[in-house]
Tab-separated table of C-alpha atoms and ligand atoms in Angstrom:
chain	number	residue	atom	x	y	z
D	779	MET	CA	287.059	177.830	203.467
D	780	ASP	CA	286.050	174.930	201.251
D	781	VAL	CA	284.009	172.846	203.272
D	782	CYS	CA	282.065	173.909	206.346
D	783	ILE	CA	280.722	170.563	208.238
D	784	ARG	CA	278.143	171.250	210.847
D	785	GLY	CA	278.206	168.476	213.283
D	786	ALA	CA	281.072	166.835	214.952
D	787	GLY	CA	279.561	163.423	215.605
D	788	ILE	CA	281.355	160.290	214.238
D	789	VAL	CA	280.160	160.986	210.547
D	790	GLY	CA	281.152	164.828	210.570
D	791	ARG	CA	284.558	164.301	212.324
D	792	THR	CA	285.377	161.188	209.416
D	793	LEU	CA	284.108	163.603	206.489
D	794	ALA	CA	286.495	166.263	207.758
D	795	LEU	CA	289.442	163.929	207.871
D	796	LEU	CA	289.043	162.696	204.540
D	797	LEU	CA	288.582	166.218	203.113
D	798	ALA	CA	291.685	167.382	204.936
D	799	ARG	CA	293.569	164.601	203.615
D	800	GLU	CA	292.682	166.128	200.193
D	801	ARG	CA	294.279	169.562	201.258
D	802	LEU	CA	290.694	171.518	201.352
D	803	ARG	CA	290.163	174.057	204.273
D	804	VAL	CA	287.666	172.342	206.480
D	805	GLY	CA	285.834	174.149	209.108
D	806	LEU	CA	284.098	171.720	211.803
D	807	VAL	CA	281.302	173.217	213.854
D	808	ALA	CA	281.499	171.805	217.058
D	809	PRO	CA	280.093	173.897	219.797
D	810	SER	CA	281.711	173.553	223.194
D	811	THR	CA	278.242	173.279	224.877
D	812	GLN	CA	277.749	170.034	222.751
D	813	ALA	CA	281.220	168.519	223.380
D	814	PRO	CA	280.571	164.669	224.514
D	815	ALA	CA	282.183	165.484	227.951
D	816	ALA	CA	279.649	167.892	228.314
D	817	SER	CA	277.217	164.786	228.363
D	818	ARG	CA	277.386	161.769	229.630
D	819	PRO	CA	279.650	158.918	227.606
D	820	ASP	CA	277.864	156.642	225.395
D	821	VAL	CA	276.998	153.401	226.267
D	822	ARG	CA	276.511	151.901	223.118
D	823	ALA	CA	278.798	149.688	220.812
D	824	TYR	CA	278.293	149.505	217.390
D	825	ALA	CA	278.365	146.935	214.604
D	826	LEU	CA	280.786	148.172	212.043
D	827	ASN	CA	281.031	146.364	208.892
D	828	LEU	CA	284.296	145.886	206.700
D	829	ALA	CA	283.963	149.050	204.525
D	830	SER	CA	283.369	151.238	207.643
D	831	LYS	CA	286.445	149.356	209.104
D	832	ASN	CA	288.482	150.002	205.977
D	833	LEU	CA	287.452	153.621	205.985
D	834	LEU	CA	288.581	154.038	209.385
D	835	GLU	CA	291.658	152.259	209.237
D	836	SER	CA	293.102	154.537	206.374
D	837	LEU	CA	292.324	157.271	208.853
D	838	ARG	CA	294.276	155.643	211.693
D	839	CYS	CA	291.244	155.954	213.730
D	840	TRP	CA	290.133	152.206	214.140
D	841	PRO	CA	290.628	151.205	217.648
D	842	SER	CA	292.576	148.571	219.273
D	843	ALA	CA	291.707	145.020	219.514
D	844	ALA	CA	290.163	145.317	222.832
D	845	ALA	CA	287.734	148.195	221.619
D	846	ALA	CA	286.688	146.255	218.227
D	847	THR	CA	285.874	142.986	218.889
D	848	PRO	CA	285.536	140.810	215.335
D	849	VAL	CA	282.562	138.666	215.662
D	850	LEU	CA	282.921	135.058	214.456
D	851	HIS	CA	279.313	133.698	214.705
D	852	MET	CA	275.784	135.231	214.808
D	853	LYS	CA	273.064	133.538	216.332
D	854	VAL	CA	269.445	134.727	215.623
D	855	SER	CA	266.539	132.989	217.311
D	856	GLU	CA	262.966	133.642	217.852
D	857	ASP	CA	259.761	132.824	219.785
D	858	LEU	CA	259.341	129.188	218.526
D	859	GLY	CA	262.749	127.996	218.474
D	860	GLY	CA	263.273	128.815	214.787
D	861	GLY	CA	266.939	130.269	213.964
D	862	VAL	CA	269.586	131.162	211.718
D	863	ASN	CA	273.378	130.928	212.485
D	864	PHE	CA	276.107	132.833	210.458
D	865	ASP	CA	279.768	131.534	210.962
D	866	ALA	CA	282.471	133.844	209.417
D	867	ALA	CA	284.880	130.675	208.770
D	868	GLN	CA	282.004	129.249	206.516
D	869	LEU	CA	281.588	132.438	204.904
D	870	GLY	CA	285.307	132.509	203.906
D	871	THR	CA	285.571	136.060	205.757
D	872	GLU	CA	287.742	137.424	208.644
D	873	ALA	CA	284.594	138.347	210.522
D	874	LEU	CA	280.817	138.920	210.325
D	875	THR	CA	281.083	142.393	211.877
D	876	TRP	CA	283.093	144.213	214.392
D	877	ILE	CA	281.621	145.420	217.677
D	878	VAL	CA	283.291	148.809	218.516
D	879	ASP	CA	283.249	150.642	221.742
D	880	VAL	CA	281.395	153.981	220.867
D	881	PRO	CA	283.436	156.295	223.489
D	882	VAL	CA	286.861	154.821	222.023
D	883	LEU	CA	286.063	155.700	218.660
D	884	GLU	CA	284.705	159.005	219.393
D	885	SER	CA	287.851	159.788	221.135
D	886	GLN	CA	290.128	158.612	218.571
D	887	LEU	CA	288.428	160.674	215.789
D	888	ALA	CA	288.309	163.813	218.341
D	889	ASP	CA	292.231	163.289	218.487
D	890	ALA	CA	292.832	162.916	214.983
D	891	VAL	CA	291.061	166.137	214.034
D	892	ARG	CA	292.873	168.058	216.768
D	893	PHE	CA	296.218	167.262	215.141
D	894	GLN	CA	294.888	167.930	211.435
D	895	PRO	CA	296.111	171.671	210.663
D	896	GLN	CA	293.626	171.739	207.617
D	897	ILE	CA	290.805	171.434	210.029
D	898	GLU	CA	289.523	174.583	211.723
D	899	LEU	CA	287.299	173.829	214.717
D	900	LEU	CA	284.448	176.577	215.026
D	901	GLU	CA	281.615	177.470	217.448
D	902	THR	CA	279.575	178.804	214.849
D	903	PRO	CA	278.886	177.934	211.071
D	904	ALA	CA	280.915	179.739	208.528
D	905	PRO	CA	280.603	180.559	204.704
D	906	ALA	CA	282.273	178.217	202.302
D	907	ALA	CA	281.784	176.823	198.872
D	908	LEU	CA	280.126	173.481	200.375
D	909	THR	CA	278.435	173.022	203.790
D	910	VAL	CA	277.732	169.456	204.975
D	911	VAL	CA	275.317	168.807	207.442
D	912	CYS	CA	275.941	166.198	209.865
D	913	GLU	CA	273.942	166.940	212.732
D	914	GLY	CA	272.348	163.855	213.116
D	915	LYS	CA	268.385	163.296	213.497
D	916	ALA	CA	267.312	166.642	214.998
D	917	SER	CA	269.165	168.698	212.733
D	918	SER	CA	268.170	172.227	213.024
D	919	THR	CA	270.130	173.262	209.884
D	920	ARG	CA	268.102	170.643	207.935
D	921	ALA	CA	264.785	172.815	209.288
D	922	GLU	CA	266.550	175.863	208.397
D	923	PHE	CA	267.191	174.871	204.594
D	924	GLY	CA	263.467	173.966	204.336
D	925	VAL	CA	263.811	170.089	203.719
D	926	ASP	CA	261.292	167.857	204.550
D	927	PHE	CA	262.555	165.084	206.951
D	928	GLU	CA	259.609	162.118	206.508
D	929	VAL	CA	259.392	160.515	209.906
D	930	THR	CA	257.759	157.433	210.551
D	931	PRO	CA	257.863	156.594	214.473
D	932	TYR	CA	258.186	152.637	215.184
D	933	ALA	CA	256.317	151.972	218.470
D	934	GLN	CA	259.465	151.082	220.012
D	935	HIS	CA	262.182	152.419	222.486
D	936	ALA	CA	265.684	150.821	222.291
D	937	ILE	CA	267.249	150.413	226.024
D	938	ALA	CA	271.277	150.354	225.356
D	939	ALA	CA	273.556	149.223	228.345
D	940	ARG	CA	276.911	147.362	229.139
D	941	ILE	CA	276.770	144.124	230.981
D	942	ALA	CA	279.341	141.946	232.560
D	943	CYS	CA	278.589	138.265	231.974
D	944	GLU	CA	279.599	135.064	234.089
D	945	LYS	CA	280.711	133.277	230.880
D	946	PRO	CA	282.777	134.784	227.890
D	947	HIS	CA	281.040	135.602	224.421
D	948	GLU	CA	283.331	133.672	222.636
D	949	GLN	CA	282.819	136.491	219.889
D	950	VAL	CA	279.098	135.370	219.295
D	951	ALA	CA	276.817	138.020	218.571
D	952	ARG	CA	273.236	137.140	219.340
D	953	GLN	CA	270.021	138.248	218.661
D	954	TRP	CA	266.452	136.965	220.007
D	955	PHE	CA	263.110	138.139	218.569
D	956	ALA	CA	260.213	137.863	220.847
D	957	GLN	CA	256.625	139.163	220.611
D	958	GLY	CA	257.498	141.588	218.474
D	959	GLU	CA	260.628	142.764	220.400
D	960	VAL	CA	264.418	142.266	219.775
D	961	LEU	CA	267.278	141.871	222.363
D	962	ALA	CA	270.839	142.030	221.104
D	963	PHE	CA	273.808	140.873	222.774
D	964	LEU	CA	277.370	142.439	221.104
D	965	PRO	CA	280.465	141.007	222.155
D	966	LEU	CA	282.973	143.581	223.861
D	967	GLY	CA	286.593	143.526	225.122
D	968	GLY	CA	288.183	141.651	222.621
D	969	ALA	CA	288.436	137.919	221.665
D	970	ALA	CA	288.488	136.747	225.393
D	971	GLY	CA	286.066	139.377	226.700
D	972	ASN	CA	282.956	138.524	229.003
D	973	SER	CA	280.888	141.764	228.755
D	974	VAL	CA	278.387	142.631	225.925
D	975	ALA	CA	276.795	145.774	224.781
D	976	ILE	CA	272.799	145.161	224.672
D	977	VAL	CA	270.022	147.095	222.738
D	978	TRP	CA	266.571	146.078	223.449
D	979	SER	CA	264.135	147.423	221.140
D	980	VAL	CA	260.738	147.072	223.143
D	981	SER	CA	257.429	149.024	223.370
D	982	PRO	CA	257.796	152.386	225.167
D	983	GLU	CA	255.554	150.564	228.058
D	984	HIS	CA	257.832	147.643	228.432
D	985	ALA	CA	260.794	150.188	228.154
D	986	ALA	CA	259.443	152.401	231.160
D	987	LYS	CA	258.644	149.312	233.426
D	988	LEU	CA	262.408	147.989	232.427
D	989	LEU	CA	263.949	151.162	233.342
D	990	GLN	CA	262.522	150.997	236.786
D	991	LEU	CA	263.166	147.816	237.678
D	992	SER	CA	266.477	147.529	240.144
D	993	PRO	CA	269.706	146.362	238.384
D	994	GLU	CA	269.189	143.199	239.704
D	995	ASP	CA	265.766	142.573	238.458
D	996	PHE	CA	266.539	144.023	235.022
D	997	CYS	CA	269.341	141.447	234.886
D	998	LEU	CA	266.943	138.595	235.568
D	999	GLU	CA	264.683	139.750	233.094
D	1000	LEU	CA	267.835	139.882	230.584
D	1001	GLN	CA	268.753	136.618	231.727
D	1002	ALA	CA	265.515	135.270	231.066
D	1003	THR	CA	265.102	136.467	227.554
D	1004	SER	CA	268.626	135.559	226.860
D	1005	GLN	CA	267.903	132.039	227.800
D	1006	HIS	CA	270.672	132.139	230.358
D	1007	CYS	CA	273.066	131.806	227.642
D	1008	LEU	CA	275.854	133.729	229.106
D	1009	GLY	CA	275.290	132.643	232.719
D	1010	GLN	CA	274.727	135.209	235.448
D	1011	LEU	CA	274.486	138.896	234.275
D	1012	MET	CA	275.499	142.183	236.075
D	1013	LEU	CA	274.604	145.745	234.593
D	1014	ALA	CA	278.152	147.614	233.984
D	1015	SER	CA	276.841	150.780	232.957
D	1016	GLU	CA	273.699	153.010	233.187
D	1017	ARG	CA	270.623	152.066	231.146
D	1018	ALA	CA	270.231	154.506	228.211
D	1019	VAL	CA	267.017	154.831	226.010
D	1020	TRP	CA	266.381	156.006	222.397
D	1021	PRO	CA	262.854	156.606	220.672
D	1022	LEU	CA	263.159	154.574	217.465
D	1023	GLN	CA	262.102	155.789	214.102
D	1024	LYS	CA	262.455	155.313	210.166
D	1025	ALA	CA	262.865	158.676	208.566
D	1026	GLN	CA	264.428	160.228	205.498
D	1027	ALA	CA	265.191	163.482	204.070
D	1028	ARG	CA	263.265	164.552	200.853
D	1029	GLN	CA	266.045	166.575	199.479
D	1030	TRP	CA	269.843	165.595	200.265
D	1031	THR	CA	271.554	168.306	198.505
D	1032	GLY	CA	270.683	172.092	197.343
D	1033	ARG	CA	271.912	175.581	197.102
D	1034	THR	CA	271.211	178.797	199.291
D	1035	ALA	CA	272.304	182.333	198.433
D	1036	ALA	CA	275.552	181.457	200.805
D	1037	GLY	CA	276.470	177.975	198.511
D	1038	ALA	CA	275.598	174.563	198.161
D	1039	TRP	CA	274.699	171.955	200.758
D	1040	ALA	CA	274.506	168.191	201.393
D	1041	LEU	CA	272.974	166.130	204.219
D	1042	ALA	CA	274.867	162.949	205.506
D	1043	GLY	CA	274.753	160.395	208.164
D	1044	ASP	CA	271.546	160.581	210.476
D	1045	ALA	CA	270.515	164.198	209.236
D	1046	ALA	CA	269.739	162.597	205.970
D	1047	HIS	CA	268.139	158.736	207.269
D	1048	ASN	CA	267.341	157.316	210.151
D	1049	VAL	CA	266.853	153.369	210.167
D	1050	HIS	CA	266.135	150.562	213.096
D	1051	PRO	CA	268.997	149.584	214.826
D	1052	LEU	CA	268.115	145.877	214.344
D	1053	ALA	CA	270.363	145.495	211.575
D	1054	GLY	CA	273.127	147.758	213.100
D	1055	GLN	CA	273.292	149.762	209.786
D	1056	GLY	CA	273.064	153.361	210.766
D	1057	LEU	CA	276.372	154.268	211.115
D	1058	ASN	CA	277.654	152.090	208.464
D	1059	MET	CA	275.077	153.817	206.194
D	1060	GLY	CA	276.296	157.312	207.274
D	1061	LEU	CA	280.077	156.413	206.733
D	1062	ALA	CA	279.204	155.180	203.230
D	1063	ASP	CA	277.688	158.455	202.629
D	1064	VAL	CA	280.872	160.587	203.469
D	1065	SER	CA	283.025	158.084	201.963
D	1066	GLU	CA	281.066	158.402	198.618
D	1067	LEU	CA	280.960	162.347	198.972
D	1068	ALA	CA	284.637	162.654	199.793
D	1069	ARG	CA	285.384	160.314	196.611
D	1070	LEU	CA	283.177	162.416	194.407
D	1071	ILE	CA	285.148	165.609	195.497
D	1072	ARG	CA	288.382	163.913	195.002
D	1073	GLU	CA	287.612	162.679	191.504
D	1074	ARG	CA	285.895	165.906	190.070
D	1075	ASP	CA	287.260	167.893	187.388
D	1076	TYR	CA	289.854	170.302	188.275
D	1077	TRP	CA	287.480	173.289	187.180
D	1078	ARG	CA	284.776	172.085	189.271
D	1079	SER	CA	284.164	173.703	192.628
D	1080	VAL	CA	283.361	171.298	195.501
D	1081	GLY	CA	280.163	172.474	195.605
D	1082	ASP	CA	279.309	171.912	191.916
D	1083	ASP	CA	275.593	170.953	191.058
D	1084	LYS	CA	276.468	167.910	189.072
D	1085	LEU	CA	278.636	166.326	191.686
D	1086	LEU	CA	276.099	166.632	194.440
D	1087	ARG	CA	273.440	165.352	192.322
D	1088	ARG	CA	275.611	162.238	191.799
D	1089	TYR	CA	276.186	162.241	195.623
D	1090	GLU	CA	272.276	162.319	196.078
D	1091	ARG	CA	271.429	159.711	193.272
D	1092	SER	CA	274.127	157.199	194.659
D	1093	ARG	CA	273.515	157.245	198.194
D	1094	LYS	CA	269.775	157.535	198.337
D	1095	ALA	CA	269.635	154.172	196.146
D	1096	GLY	CA	272.179	152.672	198.682
D	1097	MET	CA	269.831	153.954	201.684
D	1098	LEU	CA	266.814	153.042	200.141
D	1099	SER	CA	267.751	149.474	199.916
D	1100	MET	CA	268.823	149.060	203.652
D	1101	ALA	CA	266.033	150.855	204.906
D	1102	THR	CA	263.347	148.550	202.912
D	1103	ALA	CA	265.266	145.399	204.218
D	1104	THR	CA	265.513	146.691	207.815
D	1105	ASP	CA	262.101	147.952	207.887
D	1106	GLY	CA	260.565	144.675	206.083
D	1107	LEU	CA	262.182	142.747	209.108
D	1108	GLN	CA	261.241	144.887	211.856
D	1109	TRP	CA	257.691	144.467	210.201
D	1110	MET	CA	257.686	140.875	209.807
D	1111	PHE	CA	259.137	140.346	213.430
D	1112	SER	CA	256.449	142.504	214.759
D	1113	GLN	CA	253.540	140.606	213.874
D	1114	HIS	CA	251.800	138.959	216.345
D	1115	GLY	CA	249.649	135.554	215.966
D	1116	GLY	CA	250.098	132.027	215.694
D	1117	ALA	CA	250.225	132.108	211.886
D	1118	TRP	CA	252.886	134.739	211.688
D	1119	ALA	CA	254.768	133.161	214.361
D	1120	THR	CA	254.743	129.412	212.330
D	1121	LEU	CA	255.650	131.223	209.376
D	1122	ARG	CA	258.517	133.058	210.542
D	1123	ASN	CA	259.753	129.648	212.309
D	1124	TRP	CA	259.445	128.135	209.255
D	1125	GLY	CA	261.318	130.372	207.305
D	1126	MET	CA	264.150	130.730	209.618
D	1127	ASN	CA	264.879	127.187	209.831
D	1128	ARG	CA	264.543	127.112	206.176
D	1129	VAL	CA	267.204	129.785	205.453
D	1130	ASP	CA	269.373	128.115	207.849
D	1131	ARG	CA	269.537	124.971	206.221
D	1132	SER	CA	269.822	126.751	202.752
D	1133	GLY	CA	273.681	127.372	202.052
D	1134	ARG	CA	273.356	129.398	199.245
D	1135	LEU	CA	270.305	131.774	200.276
D	1136	LYS	CA	271.966	132.334	203.900
D	1137	GLN	CA	275.311	133.247	202.035
D	1138	TRP	CA	273.522	135.663	200.240
D	1139	MET	CA	271.690	137.250	203.277
D	1140	ALA	CA	274.824	137.316	204.926
D	1141	ARG	CA	276.998	139.106	202.404
D	1142	GLN	CA	274.109	141.823	201.606
D	1143	ALA	CA	274.265	142.494	205.530
D	1144	MET	CA	278.299	142.432	205.726
D	1145	ASP	CA	278.971	144.596	202.418
D	1146	PHE	CA	276.468	147.373	203.149
M	1974	FAD	C1	270.372	152.163	220.186
M	1974	FAD	C2	271.157	152.283	219.071
M	1974	FAD	C3	272.053	151.366	218.271
M	1974	FAD	C4	272.366	151.343	217.264
M	1974	FAD	N1	273.492	150.415	216.973
M	1974	FAD	C5	273.814	150.803	215.675
M	1974	FAD	C6	275.144	149.943	215.291
M	1974	FAD	O1	275.331	148.742	215.787
M	1974	FAD	N2	275.783	149.943	213.627
M	1974	FAD	C7	275.398	150.904	213.300
M	1974	FAD	O2	275.891	151.263	212.019
M	1974	FAD	N3	274.584	152.058	213.581
M	1974	FAD	C8	273.908	151.693	214.871
M	1974	FAD	N4	273.301	153.133	215.379
M	1974	FAD	C9	272.878	154.399	214.495
M	1974	FAD	C10	274.079	155.178	214.874
M	1974	FAD	O3	273.747	155.676	216.096
M	1974	FAD	C11	273.745	156.360	214.117
M	1974	FAD	O4	273.468	155.967	212.652
M	1974	FAD	C12	275.024	157.467	214.287
M	1974	FAD	O5	275.353	157.901	215.451
M	1974	FAD	C13	274.753	158.646	213.462
M	1974	FAD	O6	275.971	159.455	213.142
M	1974	FAD	P1	276.012	161.185	213.100
M	1974	FAD	O7	277.359	161.605	213.072
M	1974	FAD	O8	275.216	161.344	211.713
M	1974	FAD	O9	274.847	161.754	214.083
M	1974	FAD	P2	275.126	161.886	215.804
M	1974	FAD	O10	275.792	160.717	216.027
M	1974	FAD	O11	273.569	162.182	215.862
M	1974	FAD	O12	275.951	163.200	215.598
M	1974	FAD	C14	275.693	164.622	215.303
M	1974	FAD	C15	276.599	165.343	215.991
M	1974	FAD	O13	275.822	166.855	215.371
M	1974	FAD	C16	275.712	167.511	216.732
M	1974	FAD	N5	274.935	168.704	216.564
M	1974	FAD	C17	273.478	168.468	216.359
M	1974	FAD	N6	272.902	169.819	215.883
M	1974	FAD	C18	273.893	170.712	215.794
M	1974	FAD	C19	273.944	171.932	215.266
M	1974	FAD	N7	273.056	172.531	215.406
M	1974	FAD	N8	275.538	172.543	215.048
M	1974	FAD	C20	276.466	171.859	215.569
M	1974	FAD	N9	276.547	170.278	215.625
M	1974	FAD	C21	275.260	169.958	216.103
M	1974	FAD	C22	275.672	166.554	217.742
M	1974	FAD	O14	275.933	167.111	219.231
M	1974	FAD	C23	276.230	165.477	217.811
M	1974	FAD	O15	277.520	165.727	218.160
M	1974	FAD	C24	272.284	152.814	216.635
M	1974	FAD	C25	271.268	153.449	217.025
M	1974	FAD	C26	270.784	153.438	218.133
M	1974	FAD	C27	269.857	154.415	218.625
């Protein structure tokens, strides 16, 4: 076996398909006890950027139009009425981002893996020249390899759910920042859809209260916070909750007596979901690792130290700039008090009016 991938989430499966395409023999550790069917379906939808779309399309795993809604406008608002609007046509782009139904993407990747003869599904890890750890934020292999994972908890939990709306979303993604909390509405169901996936990042106490509300009362709270922009709302799934943290592994690659290893995806880094970049970063990790493996000198092994050092250098740099920007936004919006709110309000309106700065900000977010 050339490469053993531990963890069959979206990042692990994508890497398995990329390496199988290079005719490498891949083992993918996917214990049957952790199969998605064994747990409840994910209610989330992810905002995926153009690089992620291109990558998944190249593997024939990009969902159909109904499950990957292009976002044409983005509206960001805050407490005092300040706001920034982004428009795909004005930026000369097909879409600002795509909102992808998570269970649909997961099942397309699982099917592609099943039909790829170069990939062997494993119940337990097997020896290989390179082990790639894609086990997510609570990775046990990362701990087994003795890697420090520096975790800074945000004092926030994210509630996610699917919501049916009275009015169509018109391909607009919306975000409201209020009193340090963030509510996002991500359009679902294709261009003519009238449902959204929500991510509501709130204090743990507020999360506990919101989860105890009846579906009707929860939707009344949502309607008020979203300023009734999509009319009457109805809960269309269960409510799921995630504690939020910023984290980074100190070391991303290394070697044990059994061979070389690398971390990718949430096993290497976690960011706040407000910028919708966690999976985009994980897919950029595996895209880069697969590229370095493909372009290596013919005499270098897939676990070559120089190759892995390059991977670590390049992806740590990409991760750091994204994590710093996301963390800065989270901090700025979590500051209470009149002066902060006034400054934010002024800043957002100013950005909205400044064509160049706005274009630059949108490009940063779109190209990561
Ligand atoms: C509320 C919320 C909203 C988000 N929205 C976005 C968004 O809009 N856009 C975006 O880009 N990102 C978003 N993210 C981030 C995104 O969810 C993660 O970055 C992404 O899921 C990471 O994928 P992964 O494959 O690395 O890890 P995971 O999805 O955690 O997958 C890890 C896999 O490994 C398996 N596993 C764990 N331990 C072992 C083991 N010991 N052996 C074998 N298998 C194991 C698990 O069962 C799982 O299948 C969001 C996150 C949250 C919490």
